[in-house]
GROMACS .gro file of C-alpha atoms in nm:
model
  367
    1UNK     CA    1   1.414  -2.466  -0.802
    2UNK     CA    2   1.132  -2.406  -1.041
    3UNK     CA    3   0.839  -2.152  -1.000
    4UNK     CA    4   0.583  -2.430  -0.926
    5UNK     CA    5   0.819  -2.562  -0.609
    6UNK     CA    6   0.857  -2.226  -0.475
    7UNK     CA    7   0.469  -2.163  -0.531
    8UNK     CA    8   0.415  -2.482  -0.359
    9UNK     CA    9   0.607  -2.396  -0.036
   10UNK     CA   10   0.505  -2.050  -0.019
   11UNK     CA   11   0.111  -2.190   0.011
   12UNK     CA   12   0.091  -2.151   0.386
   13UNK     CA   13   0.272  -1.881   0.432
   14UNK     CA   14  -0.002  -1.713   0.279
   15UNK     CA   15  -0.267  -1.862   0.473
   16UNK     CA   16  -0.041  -1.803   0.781
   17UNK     CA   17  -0.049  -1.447   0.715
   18UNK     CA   18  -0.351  -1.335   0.478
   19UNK     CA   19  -0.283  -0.969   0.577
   20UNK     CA   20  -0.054  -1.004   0.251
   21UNK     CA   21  -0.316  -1.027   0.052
   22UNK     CA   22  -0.244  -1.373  -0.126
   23UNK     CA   23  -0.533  -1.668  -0.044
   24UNK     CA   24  -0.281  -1.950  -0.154
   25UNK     CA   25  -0.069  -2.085  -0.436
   26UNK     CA   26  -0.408  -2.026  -0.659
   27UNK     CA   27  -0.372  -1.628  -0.676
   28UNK     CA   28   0.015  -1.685  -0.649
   29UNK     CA   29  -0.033  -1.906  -0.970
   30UNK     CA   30  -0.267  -1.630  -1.154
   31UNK     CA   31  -0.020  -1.346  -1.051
   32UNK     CA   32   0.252  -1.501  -1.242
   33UNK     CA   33   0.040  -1.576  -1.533
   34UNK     CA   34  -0.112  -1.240  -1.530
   35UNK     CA   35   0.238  -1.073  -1.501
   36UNK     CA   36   0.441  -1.243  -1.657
   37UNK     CA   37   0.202  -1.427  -1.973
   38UNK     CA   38   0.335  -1.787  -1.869
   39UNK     CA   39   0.375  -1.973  -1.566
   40UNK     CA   40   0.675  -2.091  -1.673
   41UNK     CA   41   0.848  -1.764  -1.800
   42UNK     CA   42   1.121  -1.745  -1.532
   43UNK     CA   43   1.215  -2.141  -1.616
   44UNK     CA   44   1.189  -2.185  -1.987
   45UNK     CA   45   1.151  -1.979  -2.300
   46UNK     CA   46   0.811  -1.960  -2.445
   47UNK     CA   47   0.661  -1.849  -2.741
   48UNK     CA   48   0.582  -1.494  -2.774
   49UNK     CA   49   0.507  -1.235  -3.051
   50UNK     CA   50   0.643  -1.470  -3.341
   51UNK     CA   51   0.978  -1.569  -3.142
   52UNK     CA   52   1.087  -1.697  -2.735
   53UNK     CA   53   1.101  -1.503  -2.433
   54UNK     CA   54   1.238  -1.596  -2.100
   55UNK     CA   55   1.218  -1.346  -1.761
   56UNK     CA   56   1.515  -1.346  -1.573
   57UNK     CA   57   1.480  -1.293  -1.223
   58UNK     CA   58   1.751  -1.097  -1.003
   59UNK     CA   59   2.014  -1.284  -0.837
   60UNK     CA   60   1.976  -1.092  -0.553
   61UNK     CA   61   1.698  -0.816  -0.431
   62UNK     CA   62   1.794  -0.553  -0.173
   63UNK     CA   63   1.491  -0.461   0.028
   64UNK     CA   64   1.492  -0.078   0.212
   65UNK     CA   65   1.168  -0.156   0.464
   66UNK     CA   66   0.976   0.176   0.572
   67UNK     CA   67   0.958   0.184   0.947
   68UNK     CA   68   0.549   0.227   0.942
   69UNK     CA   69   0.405  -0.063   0.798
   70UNK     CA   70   0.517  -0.406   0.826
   71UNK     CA   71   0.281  -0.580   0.560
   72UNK     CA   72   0.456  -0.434   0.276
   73UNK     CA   73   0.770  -0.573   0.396
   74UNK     CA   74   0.621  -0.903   0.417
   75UNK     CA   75   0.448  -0.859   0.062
   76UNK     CA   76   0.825  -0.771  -0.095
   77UNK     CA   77   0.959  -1.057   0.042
   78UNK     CA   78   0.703  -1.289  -0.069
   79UNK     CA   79   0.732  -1.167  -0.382
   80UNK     CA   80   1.123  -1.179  -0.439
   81UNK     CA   81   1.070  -1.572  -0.308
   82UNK     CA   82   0.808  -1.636  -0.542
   83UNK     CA   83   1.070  -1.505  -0.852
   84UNK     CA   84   1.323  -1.679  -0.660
   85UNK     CA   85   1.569  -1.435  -0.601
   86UNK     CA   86   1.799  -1.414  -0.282
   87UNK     CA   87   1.661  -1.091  -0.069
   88UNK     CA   88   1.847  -0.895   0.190
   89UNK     CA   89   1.613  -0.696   0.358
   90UNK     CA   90   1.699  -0.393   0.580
   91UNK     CA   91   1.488  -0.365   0.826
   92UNK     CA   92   1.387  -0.046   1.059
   93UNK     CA   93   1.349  -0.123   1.452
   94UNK     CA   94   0.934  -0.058   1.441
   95UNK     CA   95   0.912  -0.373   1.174
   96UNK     CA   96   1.176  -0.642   1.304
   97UNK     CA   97   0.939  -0.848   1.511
   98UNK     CA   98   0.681  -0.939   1.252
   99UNK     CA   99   0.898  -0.969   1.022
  100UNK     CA  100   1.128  -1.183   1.224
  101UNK     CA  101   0.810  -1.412   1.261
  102UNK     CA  102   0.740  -1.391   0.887
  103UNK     CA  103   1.080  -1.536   0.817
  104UNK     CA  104   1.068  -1.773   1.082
  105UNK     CA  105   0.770  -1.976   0.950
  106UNK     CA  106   0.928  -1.996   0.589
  107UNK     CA  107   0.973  -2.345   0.480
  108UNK     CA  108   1.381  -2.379   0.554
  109UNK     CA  109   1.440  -2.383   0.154
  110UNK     CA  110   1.327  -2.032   0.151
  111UNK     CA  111   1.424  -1.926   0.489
  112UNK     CA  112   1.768  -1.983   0.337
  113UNK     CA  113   1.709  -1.706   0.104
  114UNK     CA  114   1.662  -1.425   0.365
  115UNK     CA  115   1.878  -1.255   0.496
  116UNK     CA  116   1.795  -0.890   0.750
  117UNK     CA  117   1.996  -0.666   0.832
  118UNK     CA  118   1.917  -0.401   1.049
  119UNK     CA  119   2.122  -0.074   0.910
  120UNK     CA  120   2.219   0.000   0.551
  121UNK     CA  121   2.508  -0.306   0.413
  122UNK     CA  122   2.689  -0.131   0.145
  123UNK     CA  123   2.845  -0.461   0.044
  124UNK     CA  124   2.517  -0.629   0.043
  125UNK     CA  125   2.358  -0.308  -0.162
  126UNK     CA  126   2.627  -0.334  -0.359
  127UNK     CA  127   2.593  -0.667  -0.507
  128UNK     CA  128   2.247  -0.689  -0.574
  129UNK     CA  129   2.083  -0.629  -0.943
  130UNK     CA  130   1.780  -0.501  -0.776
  131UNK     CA  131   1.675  -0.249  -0.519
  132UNK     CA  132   1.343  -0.200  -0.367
  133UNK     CA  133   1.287   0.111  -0.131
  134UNK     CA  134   0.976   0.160   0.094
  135UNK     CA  135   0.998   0.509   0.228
  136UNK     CA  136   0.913   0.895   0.202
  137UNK     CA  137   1.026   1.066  -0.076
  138UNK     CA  138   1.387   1.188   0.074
  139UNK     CA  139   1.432   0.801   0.136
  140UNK     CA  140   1.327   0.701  -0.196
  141UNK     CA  141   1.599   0.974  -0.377
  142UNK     CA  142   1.836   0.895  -0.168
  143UNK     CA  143   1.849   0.516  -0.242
  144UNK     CA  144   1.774   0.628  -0.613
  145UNK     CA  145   2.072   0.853  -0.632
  146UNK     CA  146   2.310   0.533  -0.512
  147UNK     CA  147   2.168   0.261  -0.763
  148UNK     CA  148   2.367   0.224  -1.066
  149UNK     CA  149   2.167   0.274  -1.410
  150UNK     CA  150   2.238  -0.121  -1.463
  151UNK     CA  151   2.094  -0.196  -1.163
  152UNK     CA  152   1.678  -0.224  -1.142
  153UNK     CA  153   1.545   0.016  -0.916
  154UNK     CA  154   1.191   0.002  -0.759
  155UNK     CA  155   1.053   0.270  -0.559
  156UNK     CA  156   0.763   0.280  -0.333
  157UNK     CA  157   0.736   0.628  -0.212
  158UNK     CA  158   0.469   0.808  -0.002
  159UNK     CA  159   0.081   0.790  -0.128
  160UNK     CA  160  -0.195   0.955   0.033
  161UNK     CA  161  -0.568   0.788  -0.006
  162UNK     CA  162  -0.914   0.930   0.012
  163UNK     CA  163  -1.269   0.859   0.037
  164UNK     CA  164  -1.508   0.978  -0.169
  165UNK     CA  165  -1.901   1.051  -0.012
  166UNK     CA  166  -1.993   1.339  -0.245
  167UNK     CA  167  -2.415   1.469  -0.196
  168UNK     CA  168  -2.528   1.305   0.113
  169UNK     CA  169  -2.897   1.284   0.107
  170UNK     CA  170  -2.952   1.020   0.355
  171UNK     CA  171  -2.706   0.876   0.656
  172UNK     CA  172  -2.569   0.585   0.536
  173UNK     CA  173  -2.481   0.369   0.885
  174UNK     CA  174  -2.354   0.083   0.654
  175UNK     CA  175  -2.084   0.263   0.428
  176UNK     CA  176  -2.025   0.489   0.738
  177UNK     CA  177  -1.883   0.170   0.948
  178UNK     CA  178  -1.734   0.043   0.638
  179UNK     CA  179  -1.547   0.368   0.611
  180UNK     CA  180  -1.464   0.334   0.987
  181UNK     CA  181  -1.276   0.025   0.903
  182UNK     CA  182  -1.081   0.185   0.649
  183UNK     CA  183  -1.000   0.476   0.875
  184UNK     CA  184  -0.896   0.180   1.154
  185UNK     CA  185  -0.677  -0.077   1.032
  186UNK     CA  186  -0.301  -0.077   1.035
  187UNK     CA  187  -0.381   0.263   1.269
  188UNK     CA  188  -0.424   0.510   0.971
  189UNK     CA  189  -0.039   0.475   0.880
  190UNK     CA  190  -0.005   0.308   0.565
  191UNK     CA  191  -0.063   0.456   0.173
  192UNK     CA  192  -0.349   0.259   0.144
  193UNK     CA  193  -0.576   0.461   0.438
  194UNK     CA  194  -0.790   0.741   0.407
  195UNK     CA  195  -0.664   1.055   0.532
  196UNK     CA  196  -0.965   1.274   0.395
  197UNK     CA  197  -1.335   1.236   0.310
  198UNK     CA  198  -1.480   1.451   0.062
  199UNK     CA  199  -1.862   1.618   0.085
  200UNK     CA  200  -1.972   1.819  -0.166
  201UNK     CA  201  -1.991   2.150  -0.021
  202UNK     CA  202  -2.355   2.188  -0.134
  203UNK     CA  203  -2.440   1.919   0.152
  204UNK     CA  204  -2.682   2.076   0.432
  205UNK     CA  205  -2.476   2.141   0.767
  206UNK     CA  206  -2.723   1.940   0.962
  207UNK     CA  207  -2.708   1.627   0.774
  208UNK     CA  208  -2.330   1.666   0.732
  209UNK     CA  209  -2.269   1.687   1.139
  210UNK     CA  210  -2.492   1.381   1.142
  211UNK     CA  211  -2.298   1.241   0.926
  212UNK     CA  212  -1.967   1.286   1.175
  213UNK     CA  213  -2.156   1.210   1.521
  214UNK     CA  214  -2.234   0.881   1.309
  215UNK     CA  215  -1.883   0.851   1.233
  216UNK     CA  216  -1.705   0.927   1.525
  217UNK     CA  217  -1.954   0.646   1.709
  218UNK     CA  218  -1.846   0.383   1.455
  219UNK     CA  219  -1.475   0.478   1.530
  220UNK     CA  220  -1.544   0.432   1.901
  221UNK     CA  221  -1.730   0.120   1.842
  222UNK     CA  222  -1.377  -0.033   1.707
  223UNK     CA  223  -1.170   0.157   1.949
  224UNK     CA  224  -1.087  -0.192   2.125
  225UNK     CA  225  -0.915  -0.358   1.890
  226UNK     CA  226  -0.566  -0.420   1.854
  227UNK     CA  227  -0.391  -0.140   1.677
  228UNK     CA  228  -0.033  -0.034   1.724
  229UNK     CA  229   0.163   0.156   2.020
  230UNK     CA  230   0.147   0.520   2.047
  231UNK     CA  231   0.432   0.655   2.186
  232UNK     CA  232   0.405   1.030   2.377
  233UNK     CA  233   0.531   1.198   2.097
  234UNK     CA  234   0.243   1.062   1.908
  235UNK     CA  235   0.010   1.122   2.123
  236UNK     CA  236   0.110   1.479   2.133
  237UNK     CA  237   0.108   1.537   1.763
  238UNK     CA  238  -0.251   1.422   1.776
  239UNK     CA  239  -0.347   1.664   2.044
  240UNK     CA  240  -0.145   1.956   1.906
  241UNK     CA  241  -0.400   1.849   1.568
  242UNK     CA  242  -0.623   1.863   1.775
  243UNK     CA  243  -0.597   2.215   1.940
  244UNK     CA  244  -0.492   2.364   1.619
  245UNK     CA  245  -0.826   2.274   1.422
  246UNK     CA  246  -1.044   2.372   1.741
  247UNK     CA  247  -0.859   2.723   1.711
  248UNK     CA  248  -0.950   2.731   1.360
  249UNK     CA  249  -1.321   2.699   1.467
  250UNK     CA  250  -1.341   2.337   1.308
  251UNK     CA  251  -1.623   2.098   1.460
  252UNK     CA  252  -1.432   1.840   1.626
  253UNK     CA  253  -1.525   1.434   1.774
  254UNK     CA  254  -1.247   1.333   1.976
  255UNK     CA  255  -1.197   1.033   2.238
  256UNK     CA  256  -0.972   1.080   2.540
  257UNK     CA  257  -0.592   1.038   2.452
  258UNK     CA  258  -0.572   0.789   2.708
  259UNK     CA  259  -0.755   0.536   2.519
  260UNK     CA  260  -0.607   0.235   2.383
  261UNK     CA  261  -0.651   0.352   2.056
  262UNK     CA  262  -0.740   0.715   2.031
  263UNK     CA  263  -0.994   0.880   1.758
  264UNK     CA  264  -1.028   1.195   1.613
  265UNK     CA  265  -1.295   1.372   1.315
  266UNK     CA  266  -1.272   1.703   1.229
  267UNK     CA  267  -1.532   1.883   0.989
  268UNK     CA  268  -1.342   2.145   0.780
  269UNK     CA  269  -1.392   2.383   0.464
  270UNK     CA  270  -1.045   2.395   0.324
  271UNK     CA  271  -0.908   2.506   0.007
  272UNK     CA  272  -0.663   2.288  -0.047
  273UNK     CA  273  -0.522   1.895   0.070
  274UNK     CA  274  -0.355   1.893   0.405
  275UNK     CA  275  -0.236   1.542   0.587
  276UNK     CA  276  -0.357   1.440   0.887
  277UNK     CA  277  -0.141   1.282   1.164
  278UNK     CA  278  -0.233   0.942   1.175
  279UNK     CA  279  -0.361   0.744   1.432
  280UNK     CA  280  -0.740   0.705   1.321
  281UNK     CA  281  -0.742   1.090   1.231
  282UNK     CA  282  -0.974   1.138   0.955
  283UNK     CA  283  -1.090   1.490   0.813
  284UNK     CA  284  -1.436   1.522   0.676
  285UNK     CA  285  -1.384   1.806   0.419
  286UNK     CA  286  -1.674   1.982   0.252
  287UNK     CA  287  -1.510   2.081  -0.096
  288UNK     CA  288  -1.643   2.243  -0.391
  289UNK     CA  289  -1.670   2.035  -0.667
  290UNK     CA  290  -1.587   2.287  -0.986
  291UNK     CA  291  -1.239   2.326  -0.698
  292UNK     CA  292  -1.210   2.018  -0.665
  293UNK     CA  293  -0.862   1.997  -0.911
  294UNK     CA  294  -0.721   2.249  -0.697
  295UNK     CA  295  -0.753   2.150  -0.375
  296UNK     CA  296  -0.589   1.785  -0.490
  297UNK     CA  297  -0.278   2.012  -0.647
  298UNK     CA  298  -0.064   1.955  -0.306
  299UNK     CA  299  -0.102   1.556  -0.386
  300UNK     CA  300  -0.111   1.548  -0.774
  301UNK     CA  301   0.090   1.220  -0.862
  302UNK     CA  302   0.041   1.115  -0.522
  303UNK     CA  303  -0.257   0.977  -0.496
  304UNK     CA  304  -0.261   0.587  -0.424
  305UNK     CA  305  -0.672   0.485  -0.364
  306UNK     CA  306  -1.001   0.632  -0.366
  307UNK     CA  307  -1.218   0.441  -0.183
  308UNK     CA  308  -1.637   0.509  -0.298
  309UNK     CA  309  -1.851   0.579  -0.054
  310UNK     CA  310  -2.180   0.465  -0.261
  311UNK     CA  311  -2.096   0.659  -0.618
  312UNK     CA  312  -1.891   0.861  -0.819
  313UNK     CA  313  -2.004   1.061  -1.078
  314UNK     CA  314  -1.729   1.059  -1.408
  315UNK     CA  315  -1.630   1.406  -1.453
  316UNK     CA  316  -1.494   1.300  -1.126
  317UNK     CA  317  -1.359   0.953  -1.182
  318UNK     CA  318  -1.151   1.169  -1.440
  319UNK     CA  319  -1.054   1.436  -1.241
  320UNK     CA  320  -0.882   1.180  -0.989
  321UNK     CA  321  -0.728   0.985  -1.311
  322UNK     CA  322  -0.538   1.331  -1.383
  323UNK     CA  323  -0.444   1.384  -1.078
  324UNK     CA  324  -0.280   1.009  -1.105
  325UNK     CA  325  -0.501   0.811  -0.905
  326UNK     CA  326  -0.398   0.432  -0.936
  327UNK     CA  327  -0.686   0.260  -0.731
  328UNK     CA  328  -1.037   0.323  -0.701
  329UNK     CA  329  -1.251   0.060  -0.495
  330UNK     CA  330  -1.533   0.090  -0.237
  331UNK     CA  331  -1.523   0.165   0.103
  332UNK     CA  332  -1.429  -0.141   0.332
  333UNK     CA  333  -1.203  -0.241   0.074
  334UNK     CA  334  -0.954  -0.004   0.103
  335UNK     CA  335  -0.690  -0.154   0.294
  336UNK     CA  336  -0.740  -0.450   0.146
  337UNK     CA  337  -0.633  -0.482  -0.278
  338UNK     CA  338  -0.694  -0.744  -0.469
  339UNK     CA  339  -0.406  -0.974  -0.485
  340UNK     CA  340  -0.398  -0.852  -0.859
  341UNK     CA  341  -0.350  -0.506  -0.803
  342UNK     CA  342  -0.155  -0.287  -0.976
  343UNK     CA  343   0.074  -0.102  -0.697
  344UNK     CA  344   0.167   0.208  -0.769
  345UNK     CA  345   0.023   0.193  -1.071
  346UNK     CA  346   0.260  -0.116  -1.187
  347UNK     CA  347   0.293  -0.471  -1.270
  348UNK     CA  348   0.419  -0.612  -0.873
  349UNK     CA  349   0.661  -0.864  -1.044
  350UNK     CA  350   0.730  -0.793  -1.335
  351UNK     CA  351   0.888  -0.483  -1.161
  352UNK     CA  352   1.151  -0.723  -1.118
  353UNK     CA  353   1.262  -0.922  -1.331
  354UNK     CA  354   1.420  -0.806  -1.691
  355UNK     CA  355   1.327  -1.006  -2.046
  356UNK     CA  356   1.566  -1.225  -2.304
  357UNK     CA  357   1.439  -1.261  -2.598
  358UNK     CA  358   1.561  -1.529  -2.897
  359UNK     CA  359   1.517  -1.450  -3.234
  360UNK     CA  360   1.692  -1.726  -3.423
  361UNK     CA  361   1.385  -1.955  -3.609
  362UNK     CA  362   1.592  -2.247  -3.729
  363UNK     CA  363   1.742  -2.325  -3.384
  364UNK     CA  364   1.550  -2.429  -3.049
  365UNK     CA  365   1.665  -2.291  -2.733
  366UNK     CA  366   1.700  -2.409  -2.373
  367UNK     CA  367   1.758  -2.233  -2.040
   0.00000   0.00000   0.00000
């Protein structure tokens, strides 16, 4: 099957579910071409640098899904489709019924190319040329530590993102339900939302509480929407948050646990990055900005997206960059890349495949 077929079927897919970020074969069509320098790279050999190149996708991809999120498991499928690779895809309990749906609306050619599991196949691990691992960090050495060097390994470990307000002179109601959105969606559990937003600690304490009351009111204002399940273990792990910052004389906006979906924001001073829980729980940190490199030391490398509140000055546009930043967008935008993006830092599909090259000028080549 060549890449314009698959490209063809996986069109409404991608209108089915635009939570992947795709619009339609268009960006899937631009990807490739952006990626990989020819549409036609994984069919033919094309010219390139004064010879031919050809990708060659895997035979098989084995997917590790993290148990959080269930878009990126729908995004790595897509993607080993769209190279044309068969995928076996391990998939955690929390996950199995959207992606079970996913699957289920695949055009049958491509259905045929899936394959779940629900606990780790060693024989299936085993014979695929490339692994891809969603996860934290333990998950992503572990799965690390059992590829083979000849196999391609891609790992998607845990990211923390952060917003960016800086000097607040005036309450911004706009950004501040923008933010609110960010803060919202996919209930605060993927890389991509904001665990932390930074005020420059030079910020008046009246306009800065403002700035939270205004906050906390646009997270109530979306408190009705779908979001996910909280369990009671959950639930407690936001209170004991909770009850730990109060103790800690923190300013804290909190909805009753017994909403559908519970909010918390807690104003802080705090030398140094510390995670949140989840669950639309969003610090507002007033930080120094000459500190600024040290309180982003516990996260160095780690950092995913920065989403902009209204500006960003560049001392500090460089600060993040060293402290390995791969996304910087503004706020609303967040949990929501271009199709283009760069995750991680890296090329999405090229990530997968590997490159032949042919050398020989007096004789034409054909896959």
């Amino acid at each position: 099957m060549q890449t314009l077929e698959r490209i063809e079927m996986l069109d409404a897919i991608c209108k089915l579910f635009p939570e992947i970020g795709f619009r339609g074969k268009e960006d899937l069509i631009r990807l490739v071409e952006l990626e990989l320098k020819s549409l036609t790279a994984l069919d033919d050999f094309f010219d390139y640098g004064g010879a031919k190149t050809k990708a060659i996708a895997p035979r098989q991809i084995y997917h590790v899904l993290a148990a959080n999120l269930y878009v990126a498991g729908f995004q790595s499928v897509l993607l080993g489709l769209l190279v044309g690779s068969f995928n076996v895809v391990q998939c955690p309990q929390p996950v199995t019924e959207p992606l079970l749906r996913f699957i289920s609306l695949l055009p049958k050619k491509l259905k045929n190319q899936v394959k779940l599991c629900f606990e780790f196949n060693q024989e299936a691990f085993e014979q695929s040329d490339c692994i891809v691992v969603f996860g934290g960090n333990r998950t992503i050495e572990h799965f690390k530590a059992l590829t083979p060097s000849d196999k391609r390994f891609v790992g998607h470990g845990h990211k923390v993102s952060l917003i960016w307000v800086g000097t607040i002179e005036n309450i911004n109601r706009e950004k501040i339900t923008l933010s609110a959105k960010d803060i919202s969606l996919f209930n605060q559990l993927g890389c991509l939302s904001p665990q932390s937003m930074l005020i420059e600690e030079n910020t008046p304490s009246t306009i800065i509480l403002s700035f939270c009351e205004a906050l906390a009111e646009s997270l109530s204002k979306r408190s009705s929407e779908k979001g996910f399940d909280i369990n009671i273990e959950e639930l407690a792990a936001i209170k004991q948050l909770r009850d730990c910052a109060k103790a800690l004389g923190w300013t804290v906006w909190e909805s009753s646990l017994t909403e559908i979906n519970p909010w918390t924001v807690i104003h802080r001073r705090s030398n140094s990055f510390e995670p949140t829980c989840g669950y639309r729980t969003i610090y507002v940190d007033s930080v120094d900005k000459t500190k600024l490199k040290e309180w982003l030391k516990p996260i160095q490398g780690m950092i995913s997206t920065v989403g902009v509140f209204e500006t960003i000055p560049d001392d500090i546009v460089r600060l993040f960059i060293n402290a390995g930043v791969t996304r910087f967008c503004s706020v609303g935008e967040m949990q929501q890349p271009s199709a283009f993006w760069h995750h991680d830092g890296r090329n999405r599909i090229e990530d997968l495949v590997r490159w032949v090259d042919w050398e020989i000028q007096n004789q034409d080549v054909k896959s």
